[in-house]
Amino acid sequence: MAYLPSSSPLTSSAAHRAAKTLTLASLSPGSILHHAFSSSDPTPAAAAAGDPGPSDRDSSSASPPPPPPRRRDNSTKKEEQLHETICYMMARRPWTTRLQNSIRSLCPSFDQSLVLAVLRGARHPDHALRFFRWVEKTGFRHDPDTCREIIALLARASMLNHARCILLDDMPVRRVPPSEDMFATLIEGYGCASIPQEAVKIFRRLPELGVTRTVRSYDAVFKAILRSGRVAMARRLFNAMLAEGVLPVLSTYNTLLWGFCLSIKMETTQRFFADMKERGIAPDLVTYNTILNGWARAKKMDDAEKVFAEMTAAGFVPNSISYNIMIKGYVCSGRVDDGLRMFSEMGEKGLRFTEKTFAALMPGLCDDVGRAVEAQKALTEMAKRRLTPNDKSIFLRLVTSLCESGDLEGALEVHRKTSQFNHVVVDPLQYGVLLESLCKGEKHESAIALLDELLEKGTMQSPQCPALEPSAYNPMIEYLCGHGDTKKAEAFFRQLMKKGVDDKVAFNSLICGHAKEGMPEAASEILTIMTRRGVPTDADSYVLLVESFLKKSEPADARTALDSMMEQGHLPSASLFRSVMVALFDDGRVQTASRVMKSMIEKGVKENMDMVHKILEALFMRGHVEEALGRINLMIVNDCTPNIDHLLITLCDSDKAIEAQKLVEFALERDCDVSFSSYDRVLDVLYTAGKTLPAYSILCKIKAKGGVVDKKACDAIIKSLIAEGKTKQADILSRILAGKAPSGKSGERVAMDAF
């Protein structure tokens, strides 16, 4: 990697940038990306030139060779094994007296090095705290080093009350002098826990505790309060610091600038940066990177470019962190081309691409449909370098962009590459985007394979997994139900139901699918779930369910589904009523068919009268006279009177004298329109069957209503009455026929009194 000569930083850097601009101007964005990847050397030598880690040191500094390993004597090895054994015992067993005795038998006495090793090696801060308090009982006396170690450990674990008690209560009792560094560590812990008020209280108590406040404690309290955005308080403390005679150093200004940039107070940042220079404190690379980050967060990249140029002019070589900040700032400001330019420049300088580099660049490539191909290349490069992005949403955003651009194969390829990254779980929403796009693009086979993957992994069973959108699962369920795979569609939707999804379209698709596949029982179960959850049903789904039961020759279940359909407020068609009645009638379930007929009439459906007559005839023939008369009465009320003459003739032809008699009596009571020939036919049947008195009763009722009957039949009935010794009835009937008896209701009463 070539470096600029320190003698003329401005001229050389300007010429270098000008030459680079001419080179990059002739390249397309895709070429820039390819050029950057080919320029960046992934060898260890190039990696050493980049940013070594989270520290902000100059990438050009060479790390010193590691010191040769020291020879450890047997006592050192034994001590290492001892503290590891103690830590293992504390991690595996509960802290009880038995465990304490085991540790004591293993090590009767403790020295400082062993106690420090156990505190540092404890698997959990609570284990370290218990050991710290218990080891005193063995005769060990804590010193500043062990106290400093436990306070730092507890502060990092946010166990601040314990750390505070040790520092303010226990150490004075043990006569262990506290140091400013211990208080600074506690102050930093309160800052990380977002409790700045406690940090300030501890800081203000330092003089009364006999601790002199220096830059170390001021830096700690500055960082603690600036984490919570207390900029005004930080300025007041800075003035108090100067009044106290404590002079700020580089770390002080770096902390203050970091906090001001965190709150995007860039004017305050500029003033303190100028004050820093006036005091003769030279900024370092950390300072410039901090200010760069502030301008990038404020999306003022013109000012960031000025700082970047000033940093180069000051003799600092921008490292990976500097470029990552600039790339992220350009992308967030919508200047993706400038971000690509910085990315290419970074590769030309041989700086190492880190996860943060790609995390800064990828959002700009993923959110732009026109740059989806470049984003794919960047993702492939990340996989080659084994870099796992912290922001897992870039996979979802890239898949969405590719789907919007119509590149479904590319979207599937990105989805497959997601599993190549370590510790990356595919976002369930990514499955939703792919399923929706594949169904729209009629790539149903790929969609089914993706659904199989989703069901196999059990991703949706996780409580943290959000439910998919209806636009994602409804097309998939509809396709599966329409192509003979309703069972898989139901398994998919049942997982969605566990997420609280009650989608009417999906429910009805499942019902239709099961019905078409000849599985009405499963469809009926789905309907039961819908009813229980209060989901509105679809009439077409019920129609398919009823027809499915009929195809399986299960008319009783079909009638149950028909009743459920009406309970949900749907009106079956006349043809559906007919299908169910015919199936029940043919199966010998006449009374059940009669109930369906009753529901049909009550709903105002007046078709299917031929089937109605068949059911009525069957009821009479089977002796269900009262039920048949009830159905006829219902029909009369609903203005669809049946053909009673036809029913009477049918009953007479079948020698059903009693049934015919009851039907005639019902017709006479309701003043139904019945022909006199039908009456004569009934009288003949009654006379033939020896039912003289019923014939006499009907004849009297007919004459009372002014009807005309056959005189020969009447004479025959009179002779029968006389022969049976019923002379009174014969006399009354003779007088009625001769016109000597009262007619109308009074005549009817006279005839009835004769019984």
mmCIF file of N, CA and C in Angstrom, residues 414-457:
data_model
loop_
_atom_site.group_PDB
_atom_site.id
_atom_site.type_symbol
_atom_site.label_atom_id
_atom_site.label_comp_id
_atom_site.label_asym_id
_atom_site.label_seq_id
_atom_site.Cartn_x
_atom_site.Cartn_y
_atom_site.Cartn_z
ATOM 1 N N VAL A 414 -30.550 -15.160 -3.267
ATOM 2 C CA VAL A 414 -30.196 -14.418 -2.056
ATOM 3 C C VAL A 414 -30.750 -15.136 -0.829
ATOM 4 N N HIS A 415 -31.958 -15.661 -0.950
ATOM 5 C CA HIS A 415 -32.554 -16.398 0.171
ATOM 6 C C HIS A 415 -31.717 -17.621 0.520
ATOM 7 N N ARG A 416 -31.227 -18.306 -0.490
ATOM 8 C CA ARG A 416 -30.400 -19.489 -0.217
ATOM 9 C C ARG A 416 -29.066 -19.089 0.409
ATOM 10 N N LYS A 417 -28.522 -17.942 -0.003
ATOM 11 C CA LYS A 417 -27.238 -17.505 0.549
ATOM 12 C C LYS A 417 -27.363 -17.070 2.003
ATOM 13 N N THR A 418 -28.578 -16.723 2.410
ATOM 14 C CA THR A 418 -28.764 -16.278 3.792
ATOM 15 C C THR A 418 -28.303 -17.339 4.774
ATOM 16 N N SER A 419 -28.555 -18.597 4.451
ATOM 17 C CA SER A 419 -28.180 -19.683 5.363
ATOM 18 C C SER A 419 -26.676 -19.908 5.409
ATOM 19 N N GLN A 420 -25.924 -19.310 4.460
ATOM 20 C CA GLN A 420 -24.471 -19.474 4.457
ATOM 21 C C GLN A 420 -23.792 -18.609 5.507
ATOM 22 N N PHE A 421 -24.519 -17.607 6.015
ATOM 23 C CA PHE A 421 -23.936 -16.720 7.014
ATOM 24 C C PHE A 421 -24.175 -17.298 8.410
ATOM 25 N N ASN A 422 -23.169 -17.184 9.245
ATOM 26 C CA ASN A 422 -23.270 -17.720 10.601
ATOM 27 C C ASN A 422 -24.221 -16.868 11.446
ATOM 28 N N HIS A 423 -24.983 -17.550 12.290
ATOM 29 C CA HIS A 423 -25.860 -16.900 13.269
ATOM 30 C C HIS A 423 -26.900 -15.992 12.601
ATOM 31 N N VAL A 424 -27.317 -16.338 11.398
ATOM 32 C CA VAL A 424 -28.351 -15.565 10.708
ATOM 33 C C VAL A 424 -29.582 -16.450 10.555
ATOM 34 N N VAL A 425 -30.675 -16.023 11.161
ATOM 35 C CA VAL A 425 -31.957 -16.717 11.037
ATOM 36 C C VAL A 425 -32.804 -15.954 10.032
ATOM 37 N N VAL A 426 -33.349 -16.667 9.075
ATOM 38 C CA VAL A 426 -34.122 -16.015 8.016
ATOM 39 C C VAL A 426 -35.349 -15.331 8.624
ATOM 40 N N ASP A 427 -35.524 -14.070 8.269
ATOM 41 C CA ASP A 427 -36.682 -13.313 8.741
ATOM 42 C C ASP A 427 -37.958 -13.930 8.157
ATOM 43 N N PRO A 428 -38.960 -14.239 8.994
ATOM 44 C CA PRO A 428 -40.211 -14.792 8.452
ATOM 45 C C PRO A 428 -40.856 -13.885 7.405
ATOM 46 N N LEU A 429 -40.674 -12.572 7.539
ATOM 47 C CA LEU A 429 -41.234 -11.666 6.542
ATOM 48 C C LEU A 429 -40.594 -11.889 5.176
ATOM 49 N N GLN A 430 -39.351 -12.385 5.187
ATOM 50 C CA GLN A 430 -38.681 -12.691 3.920
ATOM 51 C C GLN A 430 -39.412 -13.830 3.205
ATOM 52 N N TYR A 431 -39.850 -14.816 3.961
ATOM 53 C CA TYR A 431 -40.659 -15.884 3.367
ATOM 54 C C TYR A 431 -41.956 -15.307 2.795
ATOM 55 N N GLY A 432 -42.551 -14.366 3.525
ATOM 56 C CA GLY A 432 -43.800 -13.774 3.051
ATOM 57 C C GLY A 432 -43.637 -13.037 1.742
ATOM 58 N N VAL A 433 -42.555 -12.246 1.631
ATOM 59 C CA VAL A 433 -42.301 -11.498 0.392
ATOM 60 C C VAL A 433 -42.082 -12.458 -0.773
ATOM 61 N N LEU A 434 -41.319 -13.510 -0.526
ATOM 62 C CA LEU A 434 -41.035 -14.469 -1.596
ATOM 63 C C LEU A 434 -42.286 -15.239 -2.008
ATOM 64 N N LEU A 435 -43.072 -15.690 -1.035
ATOM 65 C CA LEU A 435 -44.290 -16.427 -1.371
ATOM 66 C C LEU A 435 -45.241 -15.574 -2.194
ATOM 67 N N GLU A 436 -45.418 -14.325 -1.782
ATOM 68 C CA GLU A 436 -46.317 -13.431 -2.515
ATOM 69 C C GLU A 436 -45.825 -13.200 -3.942
ATOM 70 N N SER A 437 -44.524 -12.936 -4.088
ATOM 71 C CA SER A 437 -43.974 -12.640 -5.418
ATOM 72 C C SER A 437 -43.980 -13.871 -6.315
ATOM 73 N N LEU A 438 -43.654 -15.033 -5.751
ATOM 74 C CA LEU A 438 -43.636 -16.263 -6.555
ATOM 75 C C LEU A 438 -45.034 -16.629 -7.031
ATOM 76 N N CYS A 439 -46.030 -16.435 -6.181
ATOM 77 C CA CYS A 439 -47.407 -16.726 -6.604
ATOM 78 C C CYS A 439 -47.868 -15.743 -7.674
ATOM 79 N N LYS A 440 -47.496 -14.479 -7.520
ATOM 80 C CA LYS A 440 -47.861 -13.498 -8.552
ATOM 81 C C LYS A 440 -47.179 -13.817 -9.872
ATOM 82 N N GLY A 441 -45.935 -14.287 -9.792
ATOM 83 C CA GLY A 441 -45.203 -14.643 -11.005
ATOM 84 C C GLY A 441 -45.495 -16.041 -11.504
ATOM 85 N N GLU A 442 -46.475 -16.723 -10.884
ATOM 86 C CA GLU A 442 -46.889 -18.072 -11.271
ATOM 87 C C GLU A 442 -45.742 -19.077 -11.188
ATOM 88 N N LYS A 443 -44.840 -18.847 -10.220
ATOM 89 C CA LYS A 443 -43.765 -19.807 -9.942
ATOM 90 C C LYS A 443 -44.201 -20.671 -8.748
ATOM 91 N N HIS A 444 -45.266 -21.417 -8.981
ATOM 92 C CA HIS A 444 -45.891 -22.100 -7.855
ATOM 93 C C HIS A 444 -45.044 -23.253 -7.325
ATOM 94 N N GLU A 445 -44.304 -23.905 -8.166
ATOM 95 C CA GLU A 445 -43.462 -25.007 -7.689
ATOM 96 C C GLU A 445 -42.392 -24.490 -6.739
ATOM 97 N N SER A 446 -41.791 -23.356 -7.101
ATOM 98 C CA SER A 446 -40.788 -22.756 -6.209
ATOM 99 C C SER A 446 -41.435 -22.287 -4.920
ATOM 100 N N ALA A 447 -42.643 -21.764 -5.026
ATOM 101 C CA ALA A 447 -43.351 -21.312 -3.823
ATOM 102 C C ALA A 447 -43.648 -22.481 -2.895
ATOM 103 N N ILE A 448 -44.036 -23.626 -3.451
ATOM 104 C CA ILE A 448 -44.320 -24.805 -2.627
ATOM 105 C C ILE A 448 -43.044 -25.302 -1.946
ATOM 106 N N ALA A 449 -41.930 -25.299 -2.680
ATOM 107 C CA ALA A 449 -40.657 -25.716 -2.075
ATOM 108 C C ALA A 449 -40.270 -24.779 -0.932
ATOM 109 N N LEU A 450 -40.514 -23.483 -1.125
ATOM 110 C CA LEU A 450 -40.213 -22.511 -0.067
ATOM 111 C C LEU A 450 -41.120 -22.723 1.144
ATOM 112 N N LEU A 451 -42.386 -23.032 0.886
ATOM 113 C CA LEU A 451 -43.310 -23.304 1.987
ATOM 114 C C LEU A 451 -42.898 -24.561 2.750
ATOM 115 N N ASP A 452 -42.456 -25.585 2.033
ATOM 116 C CA ASP A 452 -41.966 -26.801 2.700
ATOM 117 C C ASP A 452 -40.791 -26.484 3.619
ATOM 118 N N GLU A 453 -39.912 -25.625 3.146
ATOM 119 C CA GLU A 453 -38.761 -25.215 3.964
ATOM 120 C C GLU A 453 -39.224 -24.475 5.222
ATOM 121 N N LEU A 454 -40.206 -23.594 5.049
ATOM 122 C CA LEU A 454 -40.725 -22.826 6.184
ATOM 123 C C LEU A 454 -41.364 -23.744 7.222
ATOM 124 N N LEU A 455 -42.159 -24.720 6.757
ATOM 125 C CA LEU A 455 -42.821 -25.635 7.683
ATOM 126 C C LEU A 455 -41.823 -26.588 8.338
ATOM 127 N N GLU A 456 -40.814 -26.993 7.589
ATOM 128 C CA GLU A 456 -39.827 -27.934 8.125
ATOM 129 C C GLU A 456 -38.978 -27.283 9.215
ATOM 130 N N LYS A 457 -38.596 -26.029 9.003
ATOM 131 C CA LYS A 457 -37.766 -25.336 9.998
ATOM 132 C C LYS A 457 -38.558 -24.952 11.246
#
